[in-house]
Amino acid sequence: MTNVHDLDLLLVVLSTDPRMVLCLEVADGLVADHGGNIVVRSPETVMFRHGILFDAVKKRSGLNVRMYESYHGADARAIWVALDEEYHLDTPWFTPARWLEGHGVDF
């Protein structure tokens, strides 16, 4: 992803099944200034203690959130709000009960 700019927020999503949001990070500088690598401000990383289901963020935000995409304005705000709501559930992501309550994977 070469369009990352200084202070952009980055969601780190694990490609598990189901996918899980691990943390939120802040870009430190332009990718071009770091040889094409994304550098983050580690002290500003927000780890999600229980993880957050990526599909739950999609569902709560009402958007078809996609990996490797950039979001701005109202869409970015909707994703932010969905993350916050999921975070405050304070529920482990990797449990059948979590999936069945309708906030994650549909069986």
XYZ file of C-alpha atoms in Angstrom:
107
model
C 0.000 0.000 0.000
C 1.850 3.049 -1.241
C -0.711 5.764 -0.514
C -0.160 5.831 3.257
C 0.504 9.334 4.587
C 1.838 10.681 7.867
C -0.710 10.321 10.700
C -3.031 8.022 8.714
C -4.798 5.471 10.923
C -4.123 1.872 9.957
C -6.164 -1.171 10.945
C -4.071 -4.296 11.377
C -6.248 -7.236 10.330
C -5.190 -10.860 10.710
C -6.140 -13.146 7.835
C -7.626 -15.741 10.153
C -10.980 -17.329 9.475
C -12.875 -15.284 10.519
C -10.670 -12.225 10.073
C -9.785 -10.288 13.216
C -8.745 -6.670 13.802
C -5.694 -6.791 16.060
C -4.906 -3.111 16.557
C -5.078 0.440 15.298
C -1.794 2.131 14.398
C -0.671 5.593 13.309
C 1.563 6.016 10.245
C 4.856 7.807 10.839
C 5.773 9.633 7.656
C 5.240 8.891 3.994
C 5.790 5.406 2.616
C 7.996 6.870 -0.121
C 10.302 8.350 2.530
C 10.845 4.880 4.051
C 11.784 2.912 0.940
C 8.210 1.763 0.303
C 7.728 0.453 3.856
C 4.996 1.495 6.257
C 6.481 2.811 9.503
C 4.220 3.306 12.513
C 4.383 5.285 15.739
C 4.576 2.365 18.154
C 3.777 4.377 21.306
C 0.449 5.363 19.712
C -0.639 1.802 18.829
C -3.994 0.764 20.281
C -4.151 -2.995 20.877
C -7.621 -4.528 21.078
C -7.385 -6.809 24.104
C -9.981 -9.291 22.881
C -9.591 -8.585 19.203
C -12.452 -7.389 17.041
C -14.207 -9.345 14.310
C -13.576 -7.637 10.978
C -17.011 -8.737 9.734
C -18.603 -7.135 12.805
C -16.978 -3.817 11.879
C -18.366 -4.173 8.362
C -21.829 -4.967 9.692
C -21.922 -2.180 12.309
C -20.546 0.453 9.937
C -23.028 -0.448 7.205
C -20.165 -0.391 4.713
C -18.533 -3.059 2.603
C -15.184 -2.411 4.296
C -12.408 -3.981 2.266
C -8.835 -4.890 3.015
C -6.111 -2.586 1.594
C -8.506 0.301 1.021
C -8.490 3.895 2.205
C -11.522 5.515 3.795
C -12.173 9.194 4.395
C -14.875 11.452 5.778
C -18.189 9.881 6.772
C -17.046 6.368 5.811
C -13.935 6.610 7.995
C -16.072 7.946 10.856
C -18.531 5.039 10.491
C -15.649 2.557 10.694
C -14.221 4.371 13.733
C -17.595 4.279 15.511
C -18.046 0.573 14.681
C -14.592 -0.212 16.098
C -15.378 1.727 19.271
C -18.704 -0.054 19.752
C -17.112 -3.466 19.211
C -14.227 -2.602 21.556
C -16.636 -1.630 24.341
C -18.417 -5.000 24.143
C -15.274 -6.317 25.887
C -15.998 -9.819 24.562
C -13.451 -12.278 23.132
C -13.794 -12.453 19.354
C -12.991 -16.135 18.922
C -15.997 -17.830 20.502
C -19.034 -19.504 18.912
C -21.310 -17.442 21.181
C -19.818 -14.254 19.705
C -20.511 -15.421 16.173
C -24.056 -16.531 16.955
C -25.144 -13.257 18.541
C -25.283 -11.715 15.095
C -22.286 -9.424 15.312
C -19.924 -11.515 13.271
C -19.826 -14.493 10.988
C -23.095 -15.890 9.699
C -23.382 -19.671 9.646
